[in-house]
PDB file of C-alpha atoms in Angstrom:
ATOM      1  CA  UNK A   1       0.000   0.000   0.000  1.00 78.00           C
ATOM      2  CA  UNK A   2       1.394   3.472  -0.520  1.00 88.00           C
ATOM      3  CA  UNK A   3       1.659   5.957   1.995  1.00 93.00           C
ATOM      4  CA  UNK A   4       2.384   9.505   2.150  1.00 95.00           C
ATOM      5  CA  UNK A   5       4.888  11.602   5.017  1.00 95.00           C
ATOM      6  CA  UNK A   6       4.399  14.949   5.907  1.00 96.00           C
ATOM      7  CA  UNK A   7       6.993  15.619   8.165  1.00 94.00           C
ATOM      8  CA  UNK A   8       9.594  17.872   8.207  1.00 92.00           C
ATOM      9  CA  UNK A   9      12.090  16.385  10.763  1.00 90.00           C
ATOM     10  CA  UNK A  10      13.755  14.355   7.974  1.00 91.00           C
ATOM     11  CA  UNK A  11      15.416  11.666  10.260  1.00 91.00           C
ATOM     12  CA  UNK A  12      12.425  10.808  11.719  1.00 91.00           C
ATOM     13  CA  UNK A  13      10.814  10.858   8.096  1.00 90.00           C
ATOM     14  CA  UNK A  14      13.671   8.349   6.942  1.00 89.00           C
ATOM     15  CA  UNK A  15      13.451   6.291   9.888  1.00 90.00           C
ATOM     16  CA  UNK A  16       8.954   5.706   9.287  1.00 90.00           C
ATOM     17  CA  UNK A  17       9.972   5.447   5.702  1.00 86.00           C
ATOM     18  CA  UNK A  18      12.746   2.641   6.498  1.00 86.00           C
ATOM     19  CA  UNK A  19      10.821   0.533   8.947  1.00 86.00           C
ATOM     20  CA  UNK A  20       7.227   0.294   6.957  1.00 87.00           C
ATOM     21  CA  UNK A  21       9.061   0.239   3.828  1.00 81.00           C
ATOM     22  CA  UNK A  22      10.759  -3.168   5.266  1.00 79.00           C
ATOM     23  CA  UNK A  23       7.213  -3.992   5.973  1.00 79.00           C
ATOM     24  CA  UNK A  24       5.701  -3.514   2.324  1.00 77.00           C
ATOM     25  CA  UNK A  25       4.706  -0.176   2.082  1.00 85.00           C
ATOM     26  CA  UNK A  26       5.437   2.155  -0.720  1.00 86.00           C
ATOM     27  CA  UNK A  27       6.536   5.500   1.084  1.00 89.00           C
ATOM     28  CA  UNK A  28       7.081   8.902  -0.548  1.00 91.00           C
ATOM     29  CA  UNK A  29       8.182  11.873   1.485  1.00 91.00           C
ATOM     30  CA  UNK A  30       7.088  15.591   1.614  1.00 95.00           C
ATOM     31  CA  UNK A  31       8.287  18.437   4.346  1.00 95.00           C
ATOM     32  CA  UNK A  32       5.759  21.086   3.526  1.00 96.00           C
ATOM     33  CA  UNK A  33       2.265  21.631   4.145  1.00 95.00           C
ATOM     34  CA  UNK A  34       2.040  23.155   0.077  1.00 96.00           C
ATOM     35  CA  UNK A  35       3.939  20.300  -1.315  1.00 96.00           C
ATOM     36  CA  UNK A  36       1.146  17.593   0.605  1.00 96.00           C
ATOM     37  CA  UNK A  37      -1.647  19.495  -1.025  1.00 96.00           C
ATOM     38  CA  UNK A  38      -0.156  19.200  -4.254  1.00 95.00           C
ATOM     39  CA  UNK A  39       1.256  15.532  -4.261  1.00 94.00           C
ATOM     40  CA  UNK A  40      -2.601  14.430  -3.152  1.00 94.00           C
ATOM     41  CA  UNK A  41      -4.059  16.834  -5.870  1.00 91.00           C
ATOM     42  CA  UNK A  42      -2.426  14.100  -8.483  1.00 88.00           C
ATOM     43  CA  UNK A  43      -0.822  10.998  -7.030  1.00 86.00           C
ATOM     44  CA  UNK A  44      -3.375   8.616  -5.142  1.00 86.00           C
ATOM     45  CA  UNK A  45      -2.164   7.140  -1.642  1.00 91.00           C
ATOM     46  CA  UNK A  46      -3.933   5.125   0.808  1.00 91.00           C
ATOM     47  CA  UNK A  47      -3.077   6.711   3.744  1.00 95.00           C
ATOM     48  CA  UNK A  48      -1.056  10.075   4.447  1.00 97.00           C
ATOM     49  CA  UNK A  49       0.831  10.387   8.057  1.00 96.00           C
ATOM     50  CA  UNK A  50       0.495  14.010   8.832  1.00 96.00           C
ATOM     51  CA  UNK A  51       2.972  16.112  11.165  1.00 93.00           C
ATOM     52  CA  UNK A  52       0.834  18.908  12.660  1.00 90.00           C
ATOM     53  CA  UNK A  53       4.969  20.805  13.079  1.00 89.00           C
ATOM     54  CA  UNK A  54       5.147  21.717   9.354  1.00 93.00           C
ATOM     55  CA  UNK A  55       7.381  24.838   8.794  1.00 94.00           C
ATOM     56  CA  UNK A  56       5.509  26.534   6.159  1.00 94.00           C
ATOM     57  CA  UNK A  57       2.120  26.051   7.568  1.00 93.00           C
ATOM     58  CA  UNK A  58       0.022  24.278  10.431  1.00 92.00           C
ATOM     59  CA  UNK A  59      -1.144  20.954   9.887  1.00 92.00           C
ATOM     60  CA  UNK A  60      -4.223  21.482  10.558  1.00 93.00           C
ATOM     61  CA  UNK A  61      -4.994  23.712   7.993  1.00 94.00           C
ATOM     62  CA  UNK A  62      -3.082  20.830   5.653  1.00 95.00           C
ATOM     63  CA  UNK A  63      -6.050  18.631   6.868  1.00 95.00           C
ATOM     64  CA  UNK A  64      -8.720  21.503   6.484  1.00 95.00           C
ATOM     65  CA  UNK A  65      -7.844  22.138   2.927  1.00 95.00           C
ATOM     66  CA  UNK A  66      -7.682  18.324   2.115  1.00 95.00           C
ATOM     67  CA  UNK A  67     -10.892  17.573   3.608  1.00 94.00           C
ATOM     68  CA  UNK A  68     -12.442  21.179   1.516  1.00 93.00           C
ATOM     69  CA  UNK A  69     -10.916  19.517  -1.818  1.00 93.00           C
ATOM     70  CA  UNK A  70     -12.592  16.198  -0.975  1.00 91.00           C
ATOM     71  CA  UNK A  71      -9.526  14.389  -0.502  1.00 92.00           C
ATOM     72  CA  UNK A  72     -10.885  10.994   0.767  1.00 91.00           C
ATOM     73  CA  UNK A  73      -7.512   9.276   1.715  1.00 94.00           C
ATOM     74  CA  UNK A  74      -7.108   8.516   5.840  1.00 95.00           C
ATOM     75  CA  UNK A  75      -5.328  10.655   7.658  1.00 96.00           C
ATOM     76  CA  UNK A  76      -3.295   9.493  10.516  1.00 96.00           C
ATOM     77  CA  UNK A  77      -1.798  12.873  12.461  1.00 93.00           C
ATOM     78  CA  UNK A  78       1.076  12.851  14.140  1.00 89.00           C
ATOM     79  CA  UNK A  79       2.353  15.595  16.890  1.00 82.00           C
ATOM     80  CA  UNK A  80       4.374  16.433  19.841  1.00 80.00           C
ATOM     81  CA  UNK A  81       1.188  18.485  21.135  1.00 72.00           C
ATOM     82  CA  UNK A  82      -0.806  16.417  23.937  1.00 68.00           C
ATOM     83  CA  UNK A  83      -3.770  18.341  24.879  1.00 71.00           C
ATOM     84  CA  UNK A  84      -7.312  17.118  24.126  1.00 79.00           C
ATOM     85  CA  UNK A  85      -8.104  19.828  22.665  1.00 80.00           C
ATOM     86  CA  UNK A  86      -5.450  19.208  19.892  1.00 78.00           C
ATOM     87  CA  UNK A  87      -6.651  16.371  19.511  1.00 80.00           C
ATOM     88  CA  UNK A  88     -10.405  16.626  19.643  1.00 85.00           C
ATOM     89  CA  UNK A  89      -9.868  19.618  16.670  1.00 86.00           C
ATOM     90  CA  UNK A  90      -7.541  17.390  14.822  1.00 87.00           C
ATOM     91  CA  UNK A  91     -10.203  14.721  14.773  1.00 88.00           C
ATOM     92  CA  UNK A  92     -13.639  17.401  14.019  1.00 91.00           C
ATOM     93  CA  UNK A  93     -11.263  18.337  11.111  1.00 91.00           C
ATOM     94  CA  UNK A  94     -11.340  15.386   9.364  1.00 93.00           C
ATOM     95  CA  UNK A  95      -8.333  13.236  10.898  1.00 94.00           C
ATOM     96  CA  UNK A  96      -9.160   9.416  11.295  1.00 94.00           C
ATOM     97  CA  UNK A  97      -6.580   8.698  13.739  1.00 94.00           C
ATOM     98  CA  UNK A  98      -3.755  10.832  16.014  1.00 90.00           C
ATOM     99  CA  UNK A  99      -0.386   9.521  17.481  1.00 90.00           C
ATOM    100  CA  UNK A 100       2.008  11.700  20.043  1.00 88.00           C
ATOM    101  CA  UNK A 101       5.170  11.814  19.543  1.00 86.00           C
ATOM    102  CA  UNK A 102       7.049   9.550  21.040  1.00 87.00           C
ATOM    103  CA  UNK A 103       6.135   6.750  19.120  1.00 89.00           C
ATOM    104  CA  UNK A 104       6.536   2.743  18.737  1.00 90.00           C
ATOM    105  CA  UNK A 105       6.986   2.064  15.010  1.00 89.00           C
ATOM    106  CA  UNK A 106       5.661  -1.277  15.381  1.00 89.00           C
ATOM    107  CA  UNK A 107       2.030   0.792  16.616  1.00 92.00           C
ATOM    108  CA  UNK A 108       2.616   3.694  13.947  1.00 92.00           C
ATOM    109  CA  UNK A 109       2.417   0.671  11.611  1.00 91.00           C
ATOM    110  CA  UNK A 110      -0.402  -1.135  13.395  1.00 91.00           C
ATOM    111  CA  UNK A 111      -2.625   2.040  12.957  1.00 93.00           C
ATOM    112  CA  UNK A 112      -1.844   2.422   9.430  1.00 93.00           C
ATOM    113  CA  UNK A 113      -3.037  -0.918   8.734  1.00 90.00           C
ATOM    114  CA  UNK A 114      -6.141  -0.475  10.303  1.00 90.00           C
ATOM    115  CA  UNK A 115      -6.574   2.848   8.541  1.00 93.00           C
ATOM    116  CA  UNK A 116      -6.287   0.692   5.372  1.00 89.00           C
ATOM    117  CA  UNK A 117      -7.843  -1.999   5.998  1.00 86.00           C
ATOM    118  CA  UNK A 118     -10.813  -0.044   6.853  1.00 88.00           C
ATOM    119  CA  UNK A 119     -11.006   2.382   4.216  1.00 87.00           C
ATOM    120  CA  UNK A 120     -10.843  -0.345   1.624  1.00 80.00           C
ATOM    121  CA  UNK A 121     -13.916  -2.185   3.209  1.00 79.00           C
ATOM    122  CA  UNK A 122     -11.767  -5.029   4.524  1.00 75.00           C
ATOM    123  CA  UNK A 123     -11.367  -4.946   8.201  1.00 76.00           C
ATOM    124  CA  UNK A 124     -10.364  -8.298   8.590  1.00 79.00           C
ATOM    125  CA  UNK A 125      -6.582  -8.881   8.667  1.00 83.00           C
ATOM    126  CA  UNK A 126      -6.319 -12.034   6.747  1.00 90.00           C
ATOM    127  CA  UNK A 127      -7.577 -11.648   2.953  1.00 91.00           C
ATOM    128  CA  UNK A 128      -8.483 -15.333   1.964  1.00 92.00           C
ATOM    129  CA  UNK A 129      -9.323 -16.334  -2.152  1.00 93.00           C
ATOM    130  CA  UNK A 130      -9.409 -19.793  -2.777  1.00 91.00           C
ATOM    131  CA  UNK A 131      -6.971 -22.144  -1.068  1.00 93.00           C
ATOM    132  CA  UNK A 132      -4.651 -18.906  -0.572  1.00 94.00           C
ATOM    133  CA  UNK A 133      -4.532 -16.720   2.725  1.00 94.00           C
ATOM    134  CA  UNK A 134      -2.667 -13.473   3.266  1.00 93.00           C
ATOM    135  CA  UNK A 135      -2.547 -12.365   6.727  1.00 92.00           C
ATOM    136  CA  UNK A 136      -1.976  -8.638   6.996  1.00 85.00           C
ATOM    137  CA  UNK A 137      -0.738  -8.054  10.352  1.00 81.00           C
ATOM    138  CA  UNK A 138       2.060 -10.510  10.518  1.00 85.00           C
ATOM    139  CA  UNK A 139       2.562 -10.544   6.138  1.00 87.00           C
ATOM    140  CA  UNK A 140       2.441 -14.057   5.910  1.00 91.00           C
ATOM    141  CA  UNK A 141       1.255 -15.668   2.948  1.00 95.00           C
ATOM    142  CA  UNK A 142      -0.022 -19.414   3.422  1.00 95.00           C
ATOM    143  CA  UNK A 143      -1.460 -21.683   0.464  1.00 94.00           C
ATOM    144  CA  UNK A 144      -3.073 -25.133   1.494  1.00 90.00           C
ATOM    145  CA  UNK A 145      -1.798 -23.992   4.868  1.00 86.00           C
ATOM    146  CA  UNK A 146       2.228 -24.624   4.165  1.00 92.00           C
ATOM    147  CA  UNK A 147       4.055 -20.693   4.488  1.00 94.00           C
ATOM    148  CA  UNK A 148       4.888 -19.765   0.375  1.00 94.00           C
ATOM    149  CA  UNK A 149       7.926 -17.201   0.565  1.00 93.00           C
ATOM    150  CA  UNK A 150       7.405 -14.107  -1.013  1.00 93.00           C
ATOM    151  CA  UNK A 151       9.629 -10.812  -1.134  1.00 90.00           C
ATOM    152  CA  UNK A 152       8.861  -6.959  -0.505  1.00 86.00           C
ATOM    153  CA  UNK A 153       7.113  -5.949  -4.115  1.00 87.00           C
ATOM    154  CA  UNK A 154       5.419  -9.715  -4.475  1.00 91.00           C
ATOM    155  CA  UNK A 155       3.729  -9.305  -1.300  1.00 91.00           C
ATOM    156  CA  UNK A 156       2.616  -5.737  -2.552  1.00 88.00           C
ATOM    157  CA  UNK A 157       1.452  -6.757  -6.299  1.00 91.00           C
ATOM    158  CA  UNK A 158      -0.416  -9.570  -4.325  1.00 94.00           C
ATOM    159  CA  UNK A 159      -2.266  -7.761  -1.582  1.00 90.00           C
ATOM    160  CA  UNK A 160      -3.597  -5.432  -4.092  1.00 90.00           C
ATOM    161  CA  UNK A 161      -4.587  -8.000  -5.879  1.00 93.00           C
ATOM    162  CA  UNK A 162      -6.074 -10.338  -3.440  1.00 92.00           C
ATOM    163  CA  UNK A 163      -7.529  -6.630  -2.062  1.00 88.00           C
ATOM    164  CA  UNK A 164     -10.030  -7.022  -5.446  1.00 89.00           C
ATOM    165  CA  UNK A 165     -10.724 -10.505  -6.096  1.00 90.00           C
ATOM    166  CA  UNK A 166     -11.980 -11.318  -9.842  1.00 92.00           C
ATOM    167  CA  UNK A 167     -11.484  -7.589 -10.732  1.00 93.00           C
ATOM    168  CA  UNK A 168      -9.064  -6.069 -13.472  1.00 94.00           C
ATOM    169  CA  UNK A 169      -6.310  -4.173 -11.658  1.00 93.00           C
ATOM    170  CA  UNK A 170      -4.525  -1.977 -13.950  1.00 92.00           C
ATOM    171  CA  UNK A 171      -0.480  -1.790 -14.283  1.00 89.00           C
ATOM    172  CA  UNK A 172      -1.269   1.762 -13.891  1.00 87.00           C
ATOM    173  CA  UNK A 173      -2.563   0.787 -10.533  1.00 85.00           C
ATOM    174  CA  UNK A 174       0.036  -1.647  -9.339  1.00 87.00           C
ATOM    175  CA  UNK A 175       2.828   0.579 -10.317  1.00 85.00           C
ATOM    176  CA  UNK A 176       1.221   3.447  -8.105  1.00 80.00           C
ATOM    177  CA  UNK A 177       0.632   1.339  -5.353  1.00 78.00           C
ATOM    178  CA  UNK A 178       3.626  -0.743  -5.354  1.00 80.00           C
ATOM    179  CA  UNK A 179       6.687   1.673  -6.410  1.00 79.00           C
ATOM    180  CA  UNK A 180       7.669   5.104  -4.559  1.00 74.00           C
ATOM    181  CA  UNK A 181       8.456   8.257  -6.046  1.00 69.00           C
ATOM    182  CA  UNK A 182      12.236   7.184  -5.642  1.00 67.00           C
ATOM    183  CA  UNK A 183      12.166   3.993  -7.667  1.00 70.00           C
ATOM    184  CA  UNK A 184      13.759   3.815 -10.422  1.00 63.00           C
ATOM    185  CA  UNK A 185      10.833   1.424 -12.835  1.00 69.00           C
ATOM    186  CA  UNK A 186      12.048  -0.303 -15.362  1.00 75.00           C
ATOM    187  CA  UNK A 187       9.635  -1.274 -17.850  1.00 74.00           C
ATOM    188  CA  UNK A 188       9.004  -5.017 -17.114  1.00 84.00           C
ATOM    189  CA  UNK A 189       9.451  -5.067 -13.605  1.00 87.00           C
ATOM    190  CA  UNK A 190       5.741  -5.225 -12.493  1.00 89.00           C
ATOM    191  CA  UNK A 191       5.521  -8.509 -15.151  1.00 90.00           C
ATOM    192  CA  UNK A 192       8.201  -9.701 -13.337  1.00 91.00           C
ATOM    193  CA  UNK A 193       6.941  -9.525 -10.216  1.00 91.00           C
ATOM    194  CA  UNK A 194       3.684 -10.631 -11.761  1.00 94.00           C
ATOM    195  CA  UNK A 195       5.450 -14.063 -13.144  1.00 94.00           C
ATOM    196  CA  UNK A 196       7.332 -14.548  -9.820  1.00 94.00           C
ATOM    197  CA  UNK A 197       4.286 -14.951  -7.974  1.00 94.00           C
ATOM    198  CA  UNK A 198       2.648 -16.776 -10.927  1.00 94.00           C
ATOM    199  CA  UNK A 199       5.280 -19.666 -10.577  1.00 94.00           C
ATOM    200  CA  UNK A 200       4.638 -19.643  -6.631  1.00 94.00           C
ATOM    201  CA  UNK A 201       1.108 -20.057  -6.726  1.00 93.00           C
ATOM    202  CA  UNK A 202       1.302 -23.230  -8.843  1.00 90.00           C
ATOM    203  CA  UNK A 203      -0.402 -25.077  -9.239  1.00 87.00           C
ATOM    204  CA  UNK A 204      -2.953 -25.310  -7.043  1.00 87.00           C
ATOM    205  CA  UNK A 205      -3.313 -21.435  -5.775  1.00 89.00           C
ATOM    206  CA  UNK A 206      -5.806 -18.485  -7.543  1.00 93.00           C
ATOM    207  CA  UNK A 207      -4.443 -17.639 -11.312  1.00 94.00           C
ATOM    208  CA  UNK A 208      -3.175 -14.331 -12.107  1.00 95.00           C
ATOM    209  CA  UNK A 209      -4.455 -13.753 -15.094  1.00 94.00           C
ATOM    210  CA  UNK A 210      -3.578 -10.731 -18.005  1.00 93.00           C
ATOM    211  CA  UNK A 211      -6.297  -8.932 -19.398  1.00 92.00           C
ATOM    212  CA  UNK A 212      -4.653  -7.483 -22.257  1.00 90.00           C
ATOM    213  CA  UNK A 213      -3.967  -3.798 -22.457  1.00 87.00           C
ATOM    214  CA  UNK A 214      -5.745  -3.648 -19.182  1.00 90.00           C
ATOM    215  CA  UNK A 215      -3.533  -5.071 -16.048  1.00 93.00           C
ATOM    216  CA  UNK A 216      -4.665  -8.069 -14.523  1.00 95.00           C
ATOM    217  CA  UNK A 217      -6.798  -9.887 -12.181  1.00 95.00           C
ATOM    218  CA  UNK A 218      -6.634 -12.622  -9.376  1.00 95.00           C
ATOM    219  CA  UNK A 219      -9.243 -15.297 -10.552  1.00 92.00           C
ATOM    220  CA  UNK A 220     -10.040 -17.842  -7.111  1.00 81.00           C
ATOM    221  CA  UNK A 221      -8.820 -21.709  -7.935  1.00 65.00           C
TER     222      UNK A 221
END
């Protein structure tokens, strides 16, 4: 799933952006409030982790202006400030979910799944199609039960997948969701992820299949 930061304090930017990216996430990073509101304007995310600390503006007015432009994407804020009231007006704004600062990463991660799982209308951890089970939290794969072993970008190109059972996903969509603004994408590699997972799920696990000039979709075995 791809995520956006909006944080200013760049080693704590690199460090989220290290530890979920380890975890499957696609992470891009922003510092300023104006450079959020344009990133959303064009690139879709699924969730965007919001410093309220920004240097160019307040983050709640980031959220207000979001939420005015019917941005739809979760927004998980994150502050030093602990007062209820900061967090009672981050929330009325539009926020679905606040962290202080200090933070675990391992809950900052926990919360963004959530965030995810809810917005796409799948609160259960564990997506299941067929014989094949993909558990969220802990992103384990199983088919017939026995563990298959997948890496960073199959795991990605297969939750979205499994995410839309028996629907056409588009490469236009997989790309988005899979690679960060800092990847360099070569041409093939989302059919090579595509085939890698392919061989894996044979033979008895869901077909990818290619809907030419389309993208593809995850058909249940």
């Amino acid at each position: 799933m791809r995520i956006l930061i909006v944080e200013d304090d760049r080693s704590l930017a690199r460090g989220m952006e290290a530890s979920m990216g380890s975890s499957g996430f696609a992470m891009d990073f922003v510092s300023t409030g104006e450079e959020a509101i344009e990133v959303l304007a064009n690139e879709p995310y699924n969730l965007v982790i919001l410093d309220l600390g920004l240097p160019d503006m307040d983050g709640l007015e980031v959220l207000s202006t979001l939420r005015r432009r019917e941005v739809q994407t979760p927004i998980l804020i994150l502050t030093a400030r602990d007062a209820v009231n900061d967090r009672i007006e981050g929330l009325d704004r539009g926020a679905d979910d606040y962290l202080s600062k200090p933070f675990h990463p391992r809950e900052l991660e926990s919360r963004a799944r959530a965030l995810i799982r809810r917005s796409l209308g799948t609160p259960d951890p564990v997506l299941r199609v067929g014989c094949l089970s993909f558990d969220r939290s802990t992103r384990t794969v199983q088919l017939d039960r026995s563990v298959v072993d997948l890496r960073r970008r199959e795991l990605a190109v297969l939750e979205t997948l499994m995410g839309r059972p028996g629907k056409v996903v588009t490469r236009e969509c997989l790309t988005a969701e899979v690679f960060n603004f800092a990847d360099a994408v070569a041409p093939n590699a989302l059919d090579v992820y595509v085939g890698r997972l392919r061989r894996k799920l044979m033979p008895h696990g869901p077909v990818i299949r290619t809907v030419r000039g389309l993208g593809y979709v995850l058909e249940g075995s």
